[in-house]
JSON list of C-alpha atoms in Angstrom, two decimals:
[
{"chain": "A", "resi": 1, "resn": "UNK", "atom": "CA", "xyz": [-13.42, -17.63, -8.99]},
{"chain": "A", "resi": 2, "resn": "UNK", "atom": "CA", "xyz": [-12.85, -15.83, -5.56]},
{"chain": "A", "resi": 3, "resn": "UNK", "atom": "CA", "xyz": [-9.71, -16.22, -3.37]},
{"chain": "A", "resi": 4, "resn": "UNK", "atom": "CA", "xyz": [-10.93, -16.58, 0.18]},
{"chain": "A", "resi": 5, "resn": "UNK", "atom": "CA", "xyz": [-8.93, -15.32, 3.16]},
{"chain": "A", "resi": 6, "resn": "UNK", "atom": "CA", "xyz": [-7.90, -18.58, 4.14]},
{"chain": "A", "resi": 7, "resn": "UNK", "atom": "CA", "xyz": [-6.56, -19.78, 0.70]},
{"chain": "A", "resi": 8, "resn": "UNK", "atom": "CA", "xyz": [-4.43, -17.29, -0.82]},
{"chain": "A", "resi": 9, "resn": "UNK", "atom": "CA", "xyz": [-0.59, -17.27, -0.26]},
{"chain": "A", "resi": 10, "resn": "UNK", "atom": "CA", "xyz": [1.75, -14.43, -0.91]},
{"chain": "A", "resi": 11, "resn": "UNK", "atom": "CA", "xyz": [4.43, -15.26, -3.54]},
{"chain": "A", "resi": 12, "resn": "UNK", "atom": "CA", "xyz": [6.33, -11.59, -3.64]},
{"chain": "A", "resi": 13, "resn": "UNK", "atom": "CA", "xyz": [7.61, -9.85, -0.59]},
{"chain": "A", "resi": 14, "resn": "UNK", "atom": "CA", "xyz": [7.04, -6.12, -1.77]},
{"chain": "A", "resi": 15, "resn": "UNK", "atom": "CA", "xyz": [5.89, -3.71, 0.82]},
{"chain": "A", "resi": 16, "resn": "UNK", "atom": "CA", "xyz": [3.40, -2.14, -1.63]},
{"chain": "A", "resi": 17, "resn": "UNK", "atom": "CA", "xyz": [1.90, -5.54, -2.76]},
{"chain": "A", "resi": 18, "resn": "UNK", "atom": "CA", "xyz": [1.60, -6.58, 0.70]},
{"chain": "A", "resi": 19, "resn": "UNK", "atom": "CA", "xyz": [-0.11, -3.52, 1.87]},
{"chain": "A", "resi": 20, "resn": "UNK", "atom": "CA", "xyz": [-2.63, -3.72, -1.03]},
{"chain": "A", "resi": 21, "resn": "UNK", "atom": "CA", "xyz": [-3.48, -7.26, -0.70]},
{"chain": "A", "resi": 22, "resn": "UNK", "atom": "CA", "xyz": [-3.64, -6.47, 3.10]},
{"chain": "A", "resi": 23, "resn": "UNK", "atom": "CA", "xyz": [-6.39, -4.12, 2.41]},
{"chain": "A", "resi": 24, "resn": "UNK", "atom": "CA", "xyz": [-8.14, -6.58, 0.32]},
{"chain": "A", "resi": 25, "resn": "UNK", "atom": "CA", "xyz": [-7.85, -9.15, 3.04]},
{"chain": "A", "resi": 26, "resn": "UNK", "atom": "CA", "xyz": [-9.06, -6.74, 5.88]},
{"chain": "A", "resi": 27, "resn": "UNK", "atom": "CA", "xyz": [-12.37, -6.21, 3.35]},
{"chain": "A", "resi": 28, "resn": "UNK", "atom": "CA", "xyz": [-12.63, -10.13, 3.23]},
{"chain": "A", "resi": 29, "resn": "UNK", "atom": "CA", "xyz": [-12.39, -10.51, 7.12]},
{"chain": "A", "resi": 30, "resn": "UNK", "atom": "CA", "xyz": [-15.07, -7.22, 7.54]},
{"chain": "A", "resi": 31, "resn": "UNK", "atom": "CA", "xyz": [-17.57, -9.11, 5.24]},
{"chain": "A", "resi": 32, "resn": "UNK", "atom": "CA", "xyz": [-16.95, -12.49, 6.52]},
{"chain": "A", "resi": 33, "resn": "UNK", "atom": "CA", "xyz": [-17.77, -11.14, 10.00]},
{"chain": "A", "resi": 34, "resn": "UNK", "atom": "CA", "xyz": [-20.79, -9.13, 8.98]},
{"chain": "A", "resi": 35, "resn": "UNK", "atom": "CA", "xyz": [-22.37, -12.22, 6.88]},
{"chain": "A", "resi": 36, "resn": "UNK", "atom": "CA", "xyz": [-21.83, -14.74, 9.77]},
{"chain": "A", "resi": 37, "resn": "UNK", "atom": "CA", "xyz": [-23.58, -11.95, 12.24]},
{"chain": "A", "resi": 38, "resn": "UNK", "atom": "CA", "xyz": [-26.34, -11.40, 9.59]},
{"chain": "A", "resi": 39, "resn": "UNK", "atom": "CA", "xyz": [-27.04, -15.07, 9.21]},
{"chain": "A", "resi": 40, "resn": "UNK", "atom": "CA", "xyz": [-28.54, -14.85, 13.00]},
{"chain": "A", "resi": 41, "resn": "UNK", "atom": "CA", "xyz": [-31.27, -12.82, 11.60]},
{"chain": "A", "resi": 42, "resn": "UNK", "atom": "CA", "xyz": [-32.60, -15.93, 9.81]},
{"chain": "A", "resi": 43, "resn": "UNK", "atom": "CA", "xyz": [-33.08, -17.56, 13.28]},
{"chain": "A", "resi": 44, "resn": "UNK", "atom": "CA", "xyz": [-34.55, -14.29, 14.69]},
{"chain": "A", "resi": 45, "resn": "UNK", "atom": "CA", "xyz": [-37.12, -14.05, 11.96]},
{"chain": "A", "resi": 46, "resn": "UNK", "atom": "CA", "xyz": [-38.09, -17.61, 12.57]},
{"chain": "A", "resi": 47, "resn": "UNK", "atom": "CA", "xyz": [-38.77, -16.86, 16.30]},
{"chain": "A", "resi": 48, "resn": "UNK", "atom": "CA", "xyz": [-40.76, -13.78, 15.39]},
{"chain": "A", "resi": 49, "resn": "UNK", "atom": "CA", "xyz": [-42.82, -15.48, 12.80]},
{"chain": "A", "resi": 50, "resn": "UNK", "atom": "CA", "xyz": [-43.58, -18.36, 15.05]},
{"chain": "A", "resi": 51, "resn": "UNK", "atom": "CA", "xyz": [-44.67, -15.81, 18.06]},
{"chain": "A", "resi": 52, "resn": "UNK", "atom": "CA", "xyz": [-46.57, -13.73, 15.82]},
{"chain": "A", "resi": 53, "resn": "UNK", "atom": "CA", "xyz": [-48.64, -17.04, 14.62]},
{"chain": "A", "resi": 54, "resn": "UNK", "atom": "CA", "xyz": [-49.04, -18.46, 18.05]},
{"chain": "A", "resi": 55, "resn": "UNK", "atom": "CA", "xyz": [-50.18, -15.12, 19.57]},
{"chain": "A", "resi": 56, "resn": "UNK", "atom": "CA", "xyz": [-52.61, -14.56, 16.57]},
{"chain": "A", "resi": 57, "resn": "UNK", "atom": "CA", "xyz": [-54.03, -17.86, 16.72]},
{"chain": "A", "resi": 58, "resn": "UNK", "atom": "CA", "xyz": [-54.44, -18.04, 20.66]},
{"chain": "A", "resi": 59, "resn": "UNK", "atom": "CA", "xyz": [-55.26, -14.40, 21.38]},
{"chain": "A", "resi": 60, "resn": "UNK", "atom": "CA", "xyz": [-56.55, -12.98, 18.04]},
{"chain": "A", "resi": 61, "resn": "UNK", "atom": "CA", "xyz": [-54.11, -10.20, 18.34]},
{"chain": "A", "resi": 62, "resn": "UNK", "atom": "CA", "xyz": [-51.53, -9.25, 15.77]},
{"chain": "A", "resi": 63, "resn": "UNK", "atom": "CA", "xyz": [-49.69, -6.30, 14.47]},
{"chain": "A", "resi": 64, "resn": "UNK", "atom": "CA", "xyz": [-48.03, -5.13, 10.97]},
{"chain": "A", "resi": 65, "resn": "UNK", "atom": "CA", "xyz": [-44.93, -4.24, 13.21]},
{"chain": "A", "resi": 66, "resn": "UNK", "atom": "CA", "xyz": [-44.32, -7.98, 13.41]},
{"chain": "A", "resi": 67, "resn": "UNK", "atom": "CA", "xyz": [-44.65, -8.57, 9.70]},
{"chain": "A", "resi": 68, "resn": "UNK", "atom": "CA", "xyz": [-42.57, -5.79, 8.87]},
{"chain": "A", "resi": 69, "resn": "UNK", "atom": "CA", "xyz": [-40.03, -6.95, 11.45]},
{"chain": "A", "resi": 70, "resn": "UNK", "atom": "CA", "xyz": [-39.67, -10.42, 9.35]},
{"chain": "A", "resi": 71, "resn": "UNK", "atom": "CA", "xyz": [-39.36, -8.40, 6.16]},
{"chain": "A", "resi": 72, "resn": "UNK", "atom": "CA", "xyz": [-36.61, -6.43, 7.68]},
{"chain": "A", "resi": 73, "resn": "UNK", "atom": "CA", "xyz": [-34.84, -9.45, 8.85]},
{"chain": "A", "resi": 74, "resn": "UNK", "atom": "CA", "xyz": [-35.07, -11.29, 5.61]},
{"chain": "A", "resi": 75, "resn": "UNK", "atom": "CA", "xyz": [-33.72, -7.94, 3.97]},
{"chain": "A", "resi": 76, "resn": "UNK", "atom": "CA", "xyz": [-30.74, -7.75, 6.34]},
{"chain": "A", "resi": 77, "resn": "UNK", "atom": "CA", "xyz": [-29.70, -11.52, 5.52]},
{"chain": "A", "resi": 78, "resn": "UNK", "atom": "CA", "xyz": [-30.19, -11.01, 1.72]},
{"chain": "A", "resi": 79, "resn": "UNK", "atom": "CA", "xyz": [-28.20, -7.59, 1.47]},
{"chain": "A", "resi": 80, "resn": "UNK", "atom": "CA", "xyz": [-25.69, -8.34, 4.16]},
{"chain": "A", "resi": 81, "resn": "UNK", "atom": "CA", "xyz": [-24.81, -11.98, 3.22]},
{"chain": "A", "resi": 82, "resn": "UNK", "atom": "CA", "xyz": [-24.36, -11.12, -0.31]},
{"chain": "A", "resi": 83, "resn": "UNK", "atom": "CA", "xyz": [-20.76, -9.43, -0.22]},
{"chain": "A", "resi": 84, "resn": "UNK", "atom": "CA", "xyz": [-19.58, -12.68, 1.99]},
{"chain": "A", "resi": 85, "resn": "UNK", "atom": "CA", "xyz": [-21.25, -14.77, -0.58]},
{"chain": "A", "resi": 86, "resn": "UNK", "atom": "CA", "xyz": [-19.07, -12.96, -3.31]},
{"chain": "A", "resi": 87, "resn": "UNK", "atom": "CA", "xyz": [-16.02, -13.57, -1.46]},
{"chain": "A", "resi": 88, "resn": "UNK", "atom": "CA", "xyz": [-16.70, -17.22, -1.35]},
{"chain": "A", "resi": 89, "resn": "UNK", "atom": "CA", "xyz": [-17.61, -17.53, -4.92]},
{"chain": "A", "resi": 90, "resn": "UNK", "atom": "CA", "xyz": [-21.01, -18.92, -4.38]},
{"chain": "A", "resi": 91, "resn": "UNK", "atom": "CA", "xyz": [-23.15, -16.60, -6.53]},
{"chain": "A", "resi": 92, "resn": "UNK", "atom": "CA", "xyz": [-24.50, -18.40, -9.51]},
{"chain": "A", "resi": 93, "resn": "UNK", "atom": "CA", "xyz": [-21.97, -18.30, -12.42]},
{"chain": "A", "resi": 94, "resn": "UNK", "atom": "CA", "xyz": [-21.59, -20.34, -15.77]},
{"chain": "A", "resi": 95, "resn": "UNK", "atom": "CA", "xyz": [-18.73, -22.49, -14.59]},
{"chain": "A", "resi": 96, "resn": "UNK", "atom": "CA", "xyz": [-19.17, -25.10, -17.34]},
{"chain": "A", "resi": 97, "resn": "UNK", "atom": "CA", "xyz": [-18.39, -22.23, -19.75]},
{"chain": "A", "resi": 98, "resn": "UNK", "atom": "CA", "xyz": [-15.62, -20.61, -17.89]},
{"chain": "A", "resi": 99, "resn": "UNK", "atom": "CA", "xyz": [-13.80, -23.82, -17.09]},
{"chain": "A", "resi": 100, "resn": "UNK", "atom": "CA", "xyz": [-13.10, -24.11, -20.87]},
{"chain": "A", "resi": 101, "resn": "UNK", "atom": "CA", "xyz": [-10.97, -20.98, -21.08]},
{"chain": "A", "resi": 102, "resn": "UNK", "atom": "CA", "xyz": [-7.44, -20.67, -19.74]},
{"chain": "A", "resi": 103, "resn": "UNK", "atom": "CA", "xyz": [-6.59, -19.22, -16.66]},
{"chain": "A", "resi": 104, "resn": "UNK", "atom": "CA", "xyz": [-5.38, -15.94, -18.00]},
{"chain": "A", "resi": 105, "resn": "UNK", "atom": "CA", "xyz": [-8.49, -15.31, -20.23]},
{"chain": "A", "resi": 106, "resn": "UNK", "atom": "CA", "xyz": [-10.63, -16.26, -17.27]},
{"chain": "A", "resi": 107, "resn": "UNK", "atom": "CA", "xyz": [-8.79, -13.57, -14.93]},
{"chain": "A", "resi": 108, "resn": "UNK", "atom": "CA", "xyz": [-9.38, -11.19, -17.77]},
{"chain": "A", "resi": 109, "resn": "UNK", "atom": "CA", "xyz": [-12.96, -11.78, -17.85]},
{"chain": "A", "resi": 110, "resn": "UNK", "atom": "CA", "xyz": [-13.29, -11.28, -14.15]},
{"chain": "A", "resi": 111, "resn": "UNK", "atom": "CA", "xyz": [-11.56, -8.28, -14.02]},
{"chain": "A", "resi": 112, "resn": "UNK", "atom": "CA", "xyz": [-13.63, -6.82, -16.96]},
{"chain": "A", "resi": 113, "resn": "UNK", "atom": "CA", "xyz": [-17.10, -7.79, -15.21]},
{"chain": "A", "resi": 114, "resn": "UNK", "atom": "CA", "xyz": [-15.93, -6.63, -11.82]},
{"chain": "A", "resi": 115, "resn": "UNK", "atom": "CA", "xyz": [-15.13, -3.21, -13.12]},
{"chain": "A", "resi": 116, "resn": "UNK", "atom": "CA", "xyz": [-17.78, -2.57, -15.70]},
{"chain": "A", "resi": 117, "resn": "UNK", "atom": "CA", "xyz": [-20.40, -4.62, -14.36]},
{"chain": "A", "resi": 118, "resn": "UNK", "atom": "CA", "xyz": [-20.58, -5.04, -10.52]},
{"chain": "A", "resi": 119, "resn": "UNK", "atom": "CA", "xyz": [-18.44, -2.08, -9.75]},
{"chain": "A", "resi": 120, "resn": "UNK", "atom": "CA", "xyz": [-20.49, 0.65, -12.11]},
{"chain": "A", "resi": 121, "resn": "UNK", "atom": "CA", "xyz": [-23.80, -1.03, -10.78]},
{"chain": "A", "resi": 122, "resn": "UNK", "atom": "CA", "xyz": [-22.82, -0.93, -7.00]},
{"chain": "A", "resi": 123, "resn": "UNK", "atom": "CA", "xyz": [-21.39, 2.38, -7.40]},
{"chain": "A", "resi": 124, "resn": "UNK", "atom": "CA", "xyz": [-24.66, 3.55, -9.09]},
{"chain": "A", "resi": 125, "resn": "UNK", "atom": "CA", "xyz": [-26.78, 2.12, -6.37]},
{"chain": "A", "resi": 126, "resn": "UNK", "atom": "CA", "xyz": [-24.45, 3.64, -3.52]},
{"chain": "A", "resi": 127, "resn": "UNK", "atom": "CA", "xyz": [-25.16, 6.87, -5.10]},
{"chain": "A", "resi": 128, "resn": "UNK", "atom": "CA", "xyz": [-28.71, 6.59, -5.46]},
{"chain": "A", "resi": 129, "resn": "UNK", "atom": "CA", "xyz": [-29.16, 5.21, -1.97]},
{"chain": "A", "resi": 130, "resn": "UNK", "atom": "CA", "xyz": [-27.73, 8.17, -0.10]},
{"chain": "A", "resi": 131, "resn": "UNK", "atom": "CA", "xyz": [-30.38, 10.77, -0.52]},
{"chain": "A", "resi": 132, "resn": "UNK", "atom": "CA", "xyz": [-33.01, 8.05, -0.57]},
{"chain": "A", "resi": 133, "resn": "UNK", "atom": "CA", "xyz": [-31.96, 7.06, 2.95]},
{"chain": "A", "resi": 134, "resn": "UNK", "atom": "CA", "xyz": [-31.05, 10.42, 4.40]},
{"chain": "A", "resi": 135, "resn": "UNK", "atom": "CA", "xyz": [-34.46, 11.88, 3.25]},
{"chain": "A", "resi": 136, "resn": "UNK", "atom": "CA", "xyz": [-36.08, 8.80, 5.01]},
{"chain": "A", "resi": 137, "resn": "UNK", "atom": "CA", "xyz": [-34.04, 9.56, 8.22]},
{"chain": "A", "resi": 138, "resn": "UNK", "atom": "CA", "xyz": [-34.53, 13.38, 8.16]},
{"chain": "A", "resi": 139, "resn": "UNK", "atom": "CA", "xyz": [-38.25, 12.84, 8.00]},
{"chain": "A", "resi": 140, "resn": "UNK", "atom": "CA", "xyz": [-38.72, 10.04, 10.28]},
{"chain": "A", "resi": 141, "resn": "UNK", "atom": "CA", "xyz": [-40.51, 8.21, 7.56]},
{"chain": "A", "resi": 142, "resn": "UNK", "atom": "CA", "xyz": [-42.87, 5.63, 8.84]},
{"chain": "A", "resi": 143, "resn": "UNK", "atom": "CA", "xyz": [-44.79, 2.51, 7.29]},
{"chain": "A", "resi": 144, "resn": "UNK", "atom": "CA", "xyz": [-48.19, 3.54, 5.64]},
{"chain": "A", "resi": 145, "resn": "UNK", "atom": "CA", "xyz": [-49.46, 0.22, 7.14]},
{"chain": "A", "resi": 146, "resn": "UNK", "atom": "CA", "xyz": [-51.29, 0.61, 10.64]},
{"chain": "A", "resi": 147, "resn": "UNK", "atom": "CA", "xyz": [-48.99, -0.06, 13.43]},
{"chain": "A", "resi": 148, "resn": "UNK", "atom": "CA", "xyz": [-46.02, -0.43, 10.96]},
{"chain": "A", "resi": 149, "resn": "UNK", "atom": "CA", "xyz": [-42.38, 0.48, 11.75]},
{"chain": "A", "resi": 150, "resn": "UNK", "atom": "CA", "xyz": [-39.85, 3.07, 10.80]},
{"chain": "A", "resi": 151, "resn": "UNK", "atom": "CA", "xyz": [-38.69, 2.86, 7.44]},
{"chain": "A", "resi": 152, "resn": "UNK", "atom": "CA", "xyz": [-35.04, 4.49, 7.16]},
{"chain": "A", "resi": 153, "resn": "UNK", "atom": "CA", "xyz": [-33.56, 1.32, 8.93]},
{"chain": "A", "resi": 154, "resn": "UNK", "atom": "CA", "xyz": [-34.68, -0.91, 5.99]},
{"chain": "A", "resi": 155, "resn": "UNK", "atom": "CA", "xyz": [-33.60, 1.71, 3.44]},
{"chain": "A", "resi": 156, "resn": "UNK", "atom": "CA", "xyz": [-30.24, 1.91, 5.19]},
{"chain": "A", "resi": 157, "resn": "UNK", "atom": "CA", "xyz": [-29.71, -1.85, 4.53]},
{"chain": "A", "resi": 158, "resn": "UNK", "atom": "CA", "xyz": [-30.02, -1.23, 0.83]},
{"chain": "A", "resi": 159, "resn": "UNK", "atom": "CA", "xyz": [-26.88, 1.44, 1.22]},
{"chain": "A", "resi": 160, "resn": "UNK", "atom": "CA", "xyz": [-24.95, -0.62, 3.42]},
{"chain": "A", "resi": 161, "resn": "UNK", "atom": "CA", "xyz": [-25.33, -3.70, 1.62]},
{"chain": "A", "resi": 162, "resn": "UNK", "atom": "CA", "xyz": [-24.57, -2.46, -1.60]},
{"chain": "A", "resi": 163, "resn": "UNK", "atom": "CA", "xyz": [-21.47, -0.46, -0.16]},
{"chain": "A", "resi": 164, "resn": "UNK", "atom": "CA", "xyz": [-20.06, -3.68, 1.26]},
{"chain": "A", "resi": 165, "resn": "UNK", "atom": "CA", "xyz": [-20.40, -5.30, -2.11]},
{"chain": "A", "resi": 166, "resn": "UNK", "atom": "CA", "xyz": [-18.75, -2.72, -3.84]},
{"chain": "A", "resi": 167, "resn": "UNK", "atom": "CA", "xyz": [-15.82, -2.86, -1.27]},
{"chain": "A", "resi": 168, "resn": "UNK", "atom": "CA", "xyz": [-15.79, -6.86, -1.79]},
{"chain": "A", "resi": 169, "resn": "UNK", "atom": "CA", "xyz": [-15.58, -6.16, -5.62]},
{"chain": "A", "resi": 170, "resn": "UNK", "atom": "CA", "xyz": [-12.73, -4.04, -4.89]},
{"chain": "A", "resi": 171, "resn": "UNK", "atom": "CA", "xyz": [-11.06, -6.71, -2.85]},
{"chain": "A", "resi": 172, "resn": "UNK", "atom": "CA", "xyz": [-11.63, -9.38, -5.77]},
{"chain": "A", "resi": 173, "resn": "UNK", "atom": "CA", "xyz": [-10.26, -7.02, -8.32]},
{"chain": "A", "resi": 174, "resn": "UNK", "atom": "CA", "xyz": [-7.08, -6.38, -6.17]},
{"chain": "A", "resi": 175, "resn": "UNK", "atom": "CA", "xyz": [-6.61, -10.21, -5.85]},
{"chain": "A", "resi": 176, "resn": "UNK", "atom": "CA", "xyz": [-7.19, -10.98, -9.38]},
{"chain": "A", "resi": 177, "resn": "UNK", "atom": "CA", "xyz": [-4.74, -8.52, -10.69]},
{"chain": "A", "resi": 178, "resn": "UNK", "atom": "CA", "xyz": [-2.32, -9.83, -7.82]},
{"chain": "A", "resi": 179, "resn": "UNK", "atom": "CA", "xyz": [-2.72, -13.32, -9.28]},
{"chain": "A", "resi": 180, "resn": "UNK", "atom": "CA", "xyz": [-2.29, -12.35, -12.92]},
{"chain": "A", "resi": 181, "resn": "UNK", "atom": "CA", "xyz": [1.13, -10.60, -11.97]},
{"chain": "A", "resi": 182, "resn": "UNK", "atom": "CA", "xyz": [2.06, -13.57, -9.91]},
{"chain": "A", "resi": 183, "resn": "UNK", "atom": "CA", "xyz": [2.06, -11.85, -6.51]},
{"chain": "A", "resi": 184, "resn": "UNK", "atom": "CA", "xyz": [-0.84, -14.40, -5.24]},
{"chain": "A", "resi": 185, "resn": "UNK", "atom": "CA", "xyz": [-1.28, -17.93, -5.77]},
{"chain": "A", "resi": 186, "resn": "UNK", "atom": "CA", "xyz": [-4.69, -19.11, -6.97]},
{"chain": "A", "resi": 187, "resn": "UNK", "atom": "CA", "xyz": [-7.42, -20.11, -4.83]},
{"chain": "A", "resi": 188, "resn": "UNK", "atom": "CA", "xyz": [-8.12, -23.65, -4.10]},
{"chain": "A", "resi": 189, "resn": "UNK", "atom": "CA", "xyz": [-11.69, -22.94, -4.25]},
{"chain": "A", "resi": 190, "resn": "UNK", "atom": "CA", "xyz": [-11.18, -22.26, -8.05]},
{"chain": "A", "resi": 191, "resn": "UNK", "atom": "CA", "xyz": [-10.13, -25.76, -8.79]},
{"chain": "A", "resi": 192, "resn": "UNK", "atom": "CA", "xyz": [-13.35, -27.15, -6.63]},
{"chain": "A", "resi": 193, "resn": "UNK", "atom": "CA", "xyz": [-15.85, -25.05, -8.69]},
{"chain": "A", "resi": 194, "resn": "UNK", "atom": "CA", "xyz": [-14.10, -26.10, -11.98]},
{"chain": "A", "resi": 195, "resn": "UNK", "atom": "CA", "xyz": [-14.30, -29.66, -11.01]},
{"chain": "A", "resi": 196, "resn": "UNK", "atom": "CA", "xyz": [-17.98, -29.34, -10.07]},
{"chain": "A", "resi": 197, "resn": "UNK", "atom": "CA", "xyz": [-18.64, -27.90, -13.62]},
{"chain": "A", "resi": 198, "resn": "UNK", "atom": "CA", "xyz": [-16.71, -31.02, -15.09]},
{"chain": "A", "resi": 199, "resn": "UNK", "atom": "CA", "xyz": [-18.85, -33.46, -12.97]},
{"chain": "A", "resi": 200, "resn": "UNK", "atom": "CA", "xyz": [-22.18, -31.66, -14.21]},
{"chain": "A", "resi": 201, "resn": "UNK", "atom": "CA", "xyz": [-20.63, -31.85, -17.61]},
{"chain": "A", "resi": 202, "resn": "UNK", "atom": "CA", "xyz": [-19.83, -35.63, -17.63]},
{"chain": "A", "resi": 203, "resn": "UNK", "atom": "CA", "xyz": [-23.58, -36.23, -16.06]},
{"chain": "A", "resi": 204, "resn": "UNK", "atom": "CA", "xyz": [-25.16, -34.43, -18.97]},
{"chain": "A", "resi": 205, "resn": "UNK", "atom": "CA", "xyz": [-23.09, -36.05, -21.41]},
{"chain": "A", "resi": 206, "resn": "UNK", "atom": "CA", "xyz": [-24.44, -39.70, -19.83]},
{"chain": "A", "resi": 207, "resn": "UNK", "atom": "CA", "xyz": [-27.87, -38.30, -20.59]},
{"chain": "A", "resi": 208, "resn": "UNK", "atom": "CA", "xyz": [-27.25, -37.18, -23.94]},
{"chain": "A", "resi": 209, "resn": "UNK", "atom": "CA", "xyz": [-24.21, -38.51, -26.15]},
{"chain": "A", "resi": 210, "resn": "UNK", "atom": "CA", "xyz": [-24.06, -35.44, -28.01]},
{"chain": "A", "resi": 211, "resn": "UNK", "atom": "CA", "xyz": [-22.74, -33.43, -25.17]},
{"chain": "A", "resi": 212, "resn": "UNK", "atom": "CA", "xyz": [-18.88, -33.63, -24.67]},
{"chain": "A", "resi": 213, "resn": "UNK", "atom": "CA", "xyz": [-16.53, -32.00, -22.59]},
{"chain": "A", "resi": 214, "resn": "UNK", "atom": "CA", "xyz": [-16.13, -29.34, -25.40]},
{"chain": "A", "resi": 215, "resn": "UNK", "atom": "CA", "xyz": [-19.95, -28.85, -25.67]},
{"chain": "A", "resi": 216, "resn": "UNK", "atom": "CA", "xyz": [-22.95, -29.69, -27.76]},
{"chain": "A", "resi": 217, "resn": "UNK", "atom": "CA", "xyz": [-21.79, -31.62, -30.89]},
{"chain": "A", "resi": 218, "resn": "UNK", "atom": "CA", "xyz": [-24.17, -31.13, -33.91]}
]
């Protein structure tokens, strides 16, 4: 249940609340911008893949650098679009179950998971990635494949990606607390996801009569 930058409406006029929410919305805009730019890496990867295939077939020439560049580009899409996906609430979740809880219970679950799962995991990955990237950068680490690329940019994507996910998690936490306090209006995206969960449940019930809106009947 993410609150996108275009959906929220401030309810209270407290300067402190506006400032904190302003930070959250700034993180949203940053990750949306990074995600939109990173999406173009898919197009570049397609061009690189096609050019590599044509050159190899026509001239019998190829290089591991072309293959590794494709991996780098796909890695960039995966790591840099993940925070934007979190912001848009498009990661896989169990909406069929979550839609049965009250909004308050769902918000509490969201806050708990952001702090103790997403936050802890991403903070750990950032902490471990710093020496991982710095050692690679200081040694100018190269790929072990013949003609391969330098490795530190690929490793830096791991650090950057998890850092941005951690920031987005902080943004989601701020907005979730603001919603529970009544400082922020619930996102319209929430209703869309819950409606989709209900639609899937009704379709399953049409196939198996034991399934109802409350779940499986014995």
